[in-house]
Short mmCIF file of C-alpha atoms in Angstrom, two decimals:
data_model
loop_
_atom_site.label_atom_id
_atom_site.label_comp_id
_atom_site.label_asym_id
_atom_site.label_seq_id
_atom_site.Cartn_x
_atom_site.Cartn_y
_atom_site.Cartn_z
CA MET A 186 -72.68 57.28 -147.67
CA SER A 187 -73.48 56.90 -143.84
CA GLN A 188 -73.48 52.57 -144.51
CA MET A 189 -70.26 53.24 -146.35
CA LYS A 190 -68.84 54.96 -143.07
CA GLU A 191 -69.95 52.07 -141.13
CA SER A 192 -68.43 49.20 -143.18
CA HIS A 193 -65.10 50.20 -142.51
CA LYS A 194 -62.71 51.21 -139.61
CA ALA A 195 -60.32 53.08 -141.05
CA GLU A 196 -60.10 56.69 -140.69
CA ASP A 197 -61.44 59.61 -143.12
CA LEU A 198 -59.68 62.27 -143.91
CA VAL A 199 -61.47 63.20 -147.17
CA GLU A 200 -65.56 62.78 -147.49
CA VAL A 201 -67.57 64.03 -150.84
CA HIS A 202 -71.40 63.66 -150.49
CA ASN A 203 -73.58 63.55 -153.39
CA LEU A 204 -70.91 65.78 -155.66
CA VAL A 205 -72.77 67.35 -158.55
CA LYS A 206 -70.98 70.01 -161.51
CA TYR A 207 -73.04 71.25 -164.54
CA PHE A 208 -71.28 73.44 -166.68
CA PRO A 209 -73.57 75.74 -168.70
CA VAL A 210 -74.26 75.53 -172.47
CA ARG A 211 -75.03 79.03 -173.76
CA ALA A 212 -75.96 79.77 -177.31
CA GLY A 213 -78.09 82.71 -179.36
CA LEU A 214 -77.56 86.32 -179.32
CA MET A 215 -78.26 86.98 -175.40
CA GLN A 216 -76.10 83.99 -174.85
CA ARG A 217 -78.63 82.16 -172.86
CA ILE A 218 -78.21 78.78 -171.00
CA VAL A 219 -79.57 76.08 -173.33
CA ASN A 220 -78.53 72.67 -171.42
CA TRP A 221 -76.00 71.72 -168.86
CA VAL A 222 -72.90 69.52 -169.35
CA LYS A 223 -73.48 66.61 -166.82
CA ALA A 224 -69.47 66.67 -166.05
CA VAL A 225 -70.26 65.06 -162.18
CA ASP A 226 -73.44 63.72 -161.70
CA ASP A 227 -74.06 62.77 -157.77
CA VAL A 228 -70.59 61.05 -156.77
CA SER A 229 -70.09 60.01 -153.36
CA PHE A 230 -66.91 58.43 -151.62
CA THR A 231 -64.22 58.73 -148.84
CA VAL A 232 -60.55 58.79 -148.79
CA HIS A 233 -58.68 56.96 -145.65
CA LYS A 234 -56.14 58.90 -144.09
CA GLY A 235 -52.82 57.82 -145.40
CA GLU A 236 -54.00 55.61 -148.72
CA THR A 237 -53.85 56.11 -151.86
CA LEU A 238 -57.48 55.91 -153.50
CA GLY A 239 -57.31 55.39 -157.56
CA LEU A 240 -59.78 57.03 -159.60
CA VAL A 241 -60.13 55.77 -162.95
CA GLY A 242 -62.23 56.27 -166.14
CA GLU A 243 -62.03 57.10 -169.52
CA SER A 244 -61.40 60.80 -170.98
CA GLY A 245 -64.21 62.59 -170.21
CA CYS A 246 -65.87 60.78 -167.53
CA GLY A 247 -65.28 63.59 -165.07
CA LYS A 248 -62.37 62.42 -163.12
CA THR A 249 -60.40 65.84 -163.09
CA THR A 250 -63.99 67.75 -162.76
CA VAL A 251 -63.94 65.79 -159.35
CA GLY A 252 -60.58 66.66 -157.75
CA ARG A 253 -60.31 70.44 -159.06
CA SER A 254 -64.43 70.48 -157.34
CA MET A 255 -63.06 69.13 -154.30
CA LEU A 256 -60.29 71.67 -154.18
CA ARG A 257 -62.74 74.46 -155.12
CA LEU A 258 -60.65 75.23 -158.14
CA ILE A 259 -63.84 75.46 -160.09
CA GLU A 260 -66.94 75.53 -157.97
CA PRO A 261 -69.29 72.68 -157.58
CA THR A 262 -72.97 72.85 -158.48
CA SER A 263 -73.97 71.28 -155.44
CA GLY A 264 -72.80 68.59 -152.70
CA ALA A 265 -70.41 67.85 -149.88
CA VAL A 266 -66.60 68.42 -149.42
CA HIS A 267 -65.18 67.22 -145.69
CA TYR A 268 -61.55 67.28 -144.91
CA ASP A 269 -60.91 66.11 -141.48
CA GLY A 270 -64.34 67.27 -140.37
CA LYS A 271 -64.51 70.63 -142.24
CA ASP A 272 -66.94 71.23 -144.62
CA VAL A 273 -64.62 72.48 -147.33
CA LEU A 274 -67.74 74.08 -149.82
CA ALA A 275 -68.77 76.29 -146.83
CA LEU A 276 -65.67 78.01 -145.87
CA ARG A 277 -64.51 81.70 -146.94
CA GLY A 278 -61.61 83.71 -146.63
CA ARG A 279 -59.10 83.05 -144.25
CA GLU A 280 -60.77 79.54 -142.95
CA LEU A 281 -60.74 78.86 -146.82
CA LYS A 282 -57.54 79.90 -147.44
CA ASP A 283 -56.08 77.74 -143.98
CA VAL A 284 -57.48 74.41 -145.20
CA ARG A 285 -56.05 74.72 -148.67
CA ARG A 286 -52.75 74.82 -146.99
CA HIS A 287 -52.89 71.11 -146.36
CA MET A 288 -54.64 70.33 -149.57
CA GLN A 289 -52.59 70.54 -152.83
CA ILE A 290 -52.94 69.49 -156.21
CA ILE A 291 -50.29 67.80 -158.71
CA PHE A 292 -51.25 69.21 -162.36
CA GLN A 293 -51.49 66.69 -165.33
CA ASP A 294 -49.44 68.89 -167.82
CA PRO A 295 -45.65 69.51 -166.45
CA TYR A 296 -45.41 72.26 -169.56
CA ALA A 297 -48.76 74.38 -168.77
CA SER A 298 -48.27 74.20 -164.88
CA LEU A 299 -45.20 76.71 -164.54
CA ASP A 300 -44.77 80.23 -165.14
CA PRO A 301 -42.00 80.58 -167.83
CA ARG A 302 -40.99 83.85 -166.72
CA VAL A 303 -40.93 82.73 -163.29
CA PRO A 304 -37.51 80.49 -161.58
CA ILE A 305 -38.57 77.18 -160.71
CA GLY A 306 -37.42 77.97 -157.14
CA GLU A 307 -39.85 81.16 -157.09
CA SER A 308 -42.53 78.89 -158.21
CA VAL A 309 -41.94 76.32 -155.12
CA MET A 310 -41.81 79.01 -152.76
CA GLU A 311 -44.80 80.83 -154.19
CA GLY A 312 -47.09 78.83 -151.72
CA LEU A 313 -45.15 79.50 -149.04
CA HIS A 314 -44.93 82.92 -149.35
CA ILE A 315 -49.10 83.33 -149.99
CA HIS A 316 -49.43 81.76 -146.80
CA ASN A 317 -46.86 84.07 -144.76
CA ILE A 318 -44.58 80.70 -143.79
CA GLY A 319 -41.20 81.84 -142.35
CA THR A 320 -38.70 84.28 -143.04
CA ARG A 321 -37.48 84.64 -147.07
CA LYS A 322 -34.44 82.59 -145.68
CA GLU A 323 -36.60 80.04 -144.32
CA ARG A 324 -38.34 79.60 -147.30
CA PHE A 325 -35.39 79.48 -149.22
CA ASP A 326 -34.16 76.66 -147.04
CA ILE A 327 -37.78 74.63 -147.51
CA MET A 328 -37.19 75.40 -151.12
CA ILE A 329 -33.83 73.57 -151.67
CA GLU A 330 -35.01 70.75 -149.16
CA THR A 331 -38.11 69.95 -150.77
CA LEU A 332 -36.45 69.92 -154.35
CA LYS A 333 -34.19 67.33 -152.84
CA LYS A 334 -36.78 65.49 -151.89
CA VAL A 335 -37.71 64.84 -155.74
CA GLY A 336 -34.23 64.06 -156.83
CA LEU A 337 -33.38 67.70 -158.17
CA GLU A 338 -30.44 69.83 -156.80
CA ASP A 339 -30.04 73.39 -155.40
CA TYR A 340 -28.92 74.76 -158.37
CA HIS A 341 -31.81 74.02 -160.24
CA ALA A 342 -33.44 76.73 -158.26
CA ARG A 343 -32.47 79.56 -160.54
CA ARG A 344 -33.38 77.64 -164.01
CA TYR A 345 -36.37 78.57 -166.08
CA PRO A 346 -38.77 75.84 -166.60
CA HIS A 347 -37.65 75.93 -170.75
CA GLU A 348 -34.60 74.45 -169.33
CA PHE A 349 -35.98 70.89 -167.43
CA SER A 350 -37.18 68.03 -169.38
CA GLY A 351 -40.86 66.83 -169.11
CA GLY A 352 -40.19 64.19 -166.14
CA GLN A 353 -37.58 67.16 -164.26
CA ARG A 354 -41.13 69.39 -164.82
CA GLN A 355 -43.49 67.01 -162.92
CA ARG A 356 -40.71 66.66 -160.12
CA ILE A 357 -41.00 70.44 -160.07
CA GLY A 358 -44.57 70.58 -159.84
CA ILE A 359 -44.80 67.63 -156.82
CA ALA A 360 -42.12 70.12 -155.25
CA ARG A 361 -44.49 72.55 -155.21
CA ALA A 362 -47.23 70.69 -153.97
CA LEU A 363 -45.23 69.33 -151.31
CA ALA A 364 -43.32 72.68 -149.88
CA LEU A 365 -46.43 73.61 -147.94
CA ARG A 366 -45.97 69.81 -145.86
CA PRO A 367 -49.86 69.04 -146.63
CA ASN A 368 -51.57 66.10 -145.67
CA PHE A 369 -53.78 65.57 -149.16
CA ILE A 370 -52.53 65.86 -151.96
CA ILE A 371 -54.66 65.38 -155.51
CA CYS A 372 -52.70 63.74 -158.57
CA ASP A 373 -54.21 64.49 -161.88
CA GLU A 374 -53.17 62.20 -163.89
CA PRO A 375 -49.43 63.22 -163.02
CA VAL A 376 -47.45 60.97 -165.41
CA SER A 377 -49.65 60.61 -168.23
CA ALA A 378 -47.54 62.83 -170.30
CA LEU A 379 -44.25 61.12 -169.64
CA ASP A 380 -43.05 58.54 -171.19
CA VAL A 381 -43.07 55.01 -169.71
CA SER A 382 -38.98 55.42 -168.43
CA ILE A 383 -39.89 58.40 -166.31
CA GLN A 384 -43.37 57.45 -165.21
CA SER A 385 -41.99 54.74 -162.80
CA GLN A 386 -39.37 57.14 -161.54
CA VAL A 387 -42.24 59.53 -160.82
CA LEU A 388 -44.24 57.00 -159.07
CA ASN A 389 -41.52 55.57 -157.07
CA ILE A 390 -41.11 59.36 -155.62
CA LEU A 391 -44.95 59.67 -154.81
CA LYS A 392 -44.49 56.59 -152.86
CA ASP A 393 -41.56 57.16 -151.45
CA LEU A 394 -42.52 60.98 -150.13
CA GLN A 395 -46.16 59.17 -148.96
CA ALA A 396 -44.18 57.06 -146.53
CA GLU A 397 -42.00 59.64 -145.55
CA PHE A 398 -44.83 62.32 -144.64
CA GLY A 399 -47.78 60.35 -144.46
CA LEU A 400 -49.50 61.81 -147.01
CA THR A 401 -53.14 61.26 -148.41
CA TYR A 402 -53.54 60.79 -152.47
CA LEU A 403 -56.13 60.81 -154.62
CA PHE A 404 -54.98 59.52 -157.76
CA VAL A 405 -56.66 60.47 -160.83
CA ALA A 406 -55.51 58.20 -164.01
CA HIS A 407 -57.12 56.08 -167.11
CA ASN A 408 -54.28 53.53 -167.09
CA LEU A 409 -55.19 50.67 -165.05
CA SER A 410 -51.38 49.45 -165.04
CA VAL A 411 -50.41 52.57 -162.97
CA VAL A 412 -53.21 52.59 -160.93
CA GLU A 413 -52.57 49.03 -160.04
CA HIS A 414 -49.27 50.10 -159.07
CA ILE A 415 -49.60 52.89 -156.54
CA SER A 416 -53.16 52.52 -155.25
CA ASP A 417 -55.01 50.82 -152.22
CA ARG A 418 -58.05 51.13 -153.44
CA VAL A 419 -59.99 51.93 -156.66
CA ALA A 420 -62.47 53.94 -157.47
CA VAL A 421 -64.60 53.63 -161.48
CA MET A 422 -66.34 56.19 -163.01
CA TYR A 423 -68.35 56.34 -165.95
CA LEU A 424 -70.44 59.58 -167.82
CA GLY A 425 -70.35 61.44 -164.41
CA LYS A 426 -71.29 58.50 -162.46
CA MET A 427 -69.29 55.94 -159.76
CA VAL A 428 -69.60 52.96 -160.95
CA GLU A 429 -67.50 50.56 -158.64
CA LEU A 430 -65.56 51.39 -155.75
CA THR A 431 -63.36 48.69 -153.54
CA GLY A 432 -59.87 47.37 -152.67
CA ARG A 433 -57.35 47.20 -155.78
CA ASP A 434 -56.65 43.77 -155.26
CA GLU A 435 -60.23 42.86 -154.62
CA LEU A 436 -60.97 44.94 -158.17
CA PHE A 437 -58.29 43.33 -160.21
CA ALA A 438 -59.31 39.81 -159.13
CA SER A 439 -62.80 39.83 -159.10
CA PRO A 440 -64.34 43.35 -160.85
CA LEU A 441 -68.40 43.15 -160.55
CA HIS A 442 -69.66 45.96 -163.05
CA PRO A 443 -69.17 45.35 -166.87
CA TYR A 444 -67.52 48.31 -167.70
CA THR A 445 -64.92 47.86 -165.09
CA LYS A 446 -64.47 44.19 -166.32
CA ALA A 447 -64.35 45.73 -169.99
CA LEU A 448 -61.25 48.04 -168.66
CA MET A 449 -59.23 44.90 -167.11
CA THR A 450 -59.50 43.43 -170.57
CA ALA A 451 -57.82 46.19 -172.37
CA ILE A 452 -54.82 45.87 -170.30
CA PRO A 453 -51.58 44.96 -171.84
CA VAL A 454 -50.16 41.24 -171.19
CA PRO A 455 -46.41 41.55 -170.68
CA ASP A 456 -46.38 37.65 -171.63
CA PRO A 457 -46.48 37.53 -176.15
CA LYS A 458 -47.75 33.54 -175.76
CA LEU A 459 -50.71 34.59 -172.96
CA LYS A 460 -53.47 35.75 -175.05
CA ARG A 461 -56.42 37.73 -173.55
CA GLN A 462 -60.21 37.59 -174.18
CA ARG A 463 -60.97 41.17 -174.97
CA THR A 464 -64.49 42.58 -174.54
CA ILE A 465 -65.35 44.58 -177.35
CA LEU A 466 -67.39 47.64 -176.39
CA LYS A 467 -69.93 48.55 -178.97
CA GLY A 468 -70.77 52.34 -179.94
CA ASP A 469 -69.46 55.26 -178.26
CA VAL A 470 -69.55 56.97 -174.67
CA PRO A 471 -72.71 58.86 -174.83
CA SER A 472 -72.52 62.81 -174.79
CA PRO A 473 -72.62 64.07 -171.29
CA LEU A 474 -75.29 66.75 -172.23
CA ASN A 475 -77.98 64.14 -172.90
CA PRO A 476 -76.84 60.62 -170.94
CA PRO A 477 -79.01 58.12 -171.35
CA LYS A 478 -81.75 57.29 -169.02
CA GLY A 479 -81.34 54.97 -166.37
CA ARG A 480 -78.24 53.05 -165.89
CA ARG A 481 -75.69 55.45 -168.04
CA PHE A 482 -74.15 52.34 -169.19
CA HIS A 483 -76.65 50.27 -170.51
CA PRO A 484 -76.48 51.22 -174.45
CA ARG A 485 -72.96 49.80 -174.56
CA CYS A 486 -73.53 47.23 -171.74
CA PRO A 487 -73.84 43.28 -173.41
CA ILE A 488 -75.54 42.19 -170.13
CA ALA A 489 -77.99 44.96 -170.23
CA GLY A 490 -81.60 44.10 -169.27
CA GLU A 491 -84.90 46.24 -169.45
CA ILE A 492 -84.77 47.56 -166.38
CA CYS A 493 -81.44 49.33 -167.31
CA SER A 494 -82.80 51.84 -169.38
CA GLN A 495 -85.70 52.81 -167.08
CA GLN A 496 -84.08 52.94 -164.01
CA GLU A 497 -80.84 54.16 -162.36
CA PRO A 498 -79.12 51.53 -159.85
CA GLU A 499 -78.43 52.78 -156.35
CA PHE A 500 -74.59 52.83 -155.24
CA ARG A 501 -74.50 50.18 -152.92
CA GLU A 502 -72.35 47.53 -151.19
CA ALA A 503 -72.34 43.95 -152.69
CA MET A 504 -69.94 42.51 -151.05
CA PRO A 505 -67.78 43.55 -147.95
CA ASP A 506 -66.52 46.81 -148.60
CA HIS A 507 -67.18 46.59 -152.23
CA TRP A 508 -69.57 48.91 -154.12
CA VAL A 509 -71.08 49.15 -157.11
CA ALA A 510 -73.91 50.28 -159.09
CA CYS A 511 -75.59 47.68 -161.68
CA TRP A 512 -78.83 46.11 -161.74
CA MET A 513 -77.17 42.88 -163.22
CA VAL A 514 -74.64 42.47 -159.95
CA LYS A 515 -77.20 40.48 -157.44
#
């Protein structure tokens, strides 16, 4: 990671070093640990101040676990997460609470992330109350202002979640994250549960808010078209590992890792006359309970060599600001 920091001049707001998260598998009468689900296994990257870093990969590759571990919504097994120079994983009590004010999350499911018994105005103000920000009147004013920022009106504050559509609920989720005026927001697949027509509206809201408040995003998604629209750089994960990281334009123009190339061929082409040569990966995604030895992608890789099944490649800078973990990329 030290080499990665030296290769660019952008200021890093968040640094993730060797992040690991294993979940125990218990069995038997005594519920002893018999195995581990290796959800995130030695992941490192940085997020530059003011940028949107897209984090993509197949379902189950560990994208959401990375985001939640960074915020300590789930405790990492090992590694380090630095926000603005502070080691988030070492903080306790008041210090951790203060940092969490500046690091927020937009959850994937706009239906499950809101309390059905609480008016949405109270949900948006909850963070302000927890962090003791302002008087009751000032919190109310911040809540109303924030709702209007995401395209809702003041009278919506008295309504309950079941009175809103999916797109409106996701706007409420954005407002709840924005109310504390954070610097860094993890967007955990914020548009995957929405209709395509609503997705563009929510993405435009996120981009407008980023421009207005100078926000930094980690945008978790599996839809590459969405990632291409909103991201400045893109990181690709496979089975708990980072396999490629570079700028958006560079990644979509010249992907290096064979898994990334396969993902690119799956993007729909809007021209019915233009046919793209699909790369069909063989086999199924291996289980994170027992990942393959060596390079984890090698059982499905069309160009795998003998070394791929024996040794794990280093995540290295193959080209300026273009990082990849693959033995076949020179």
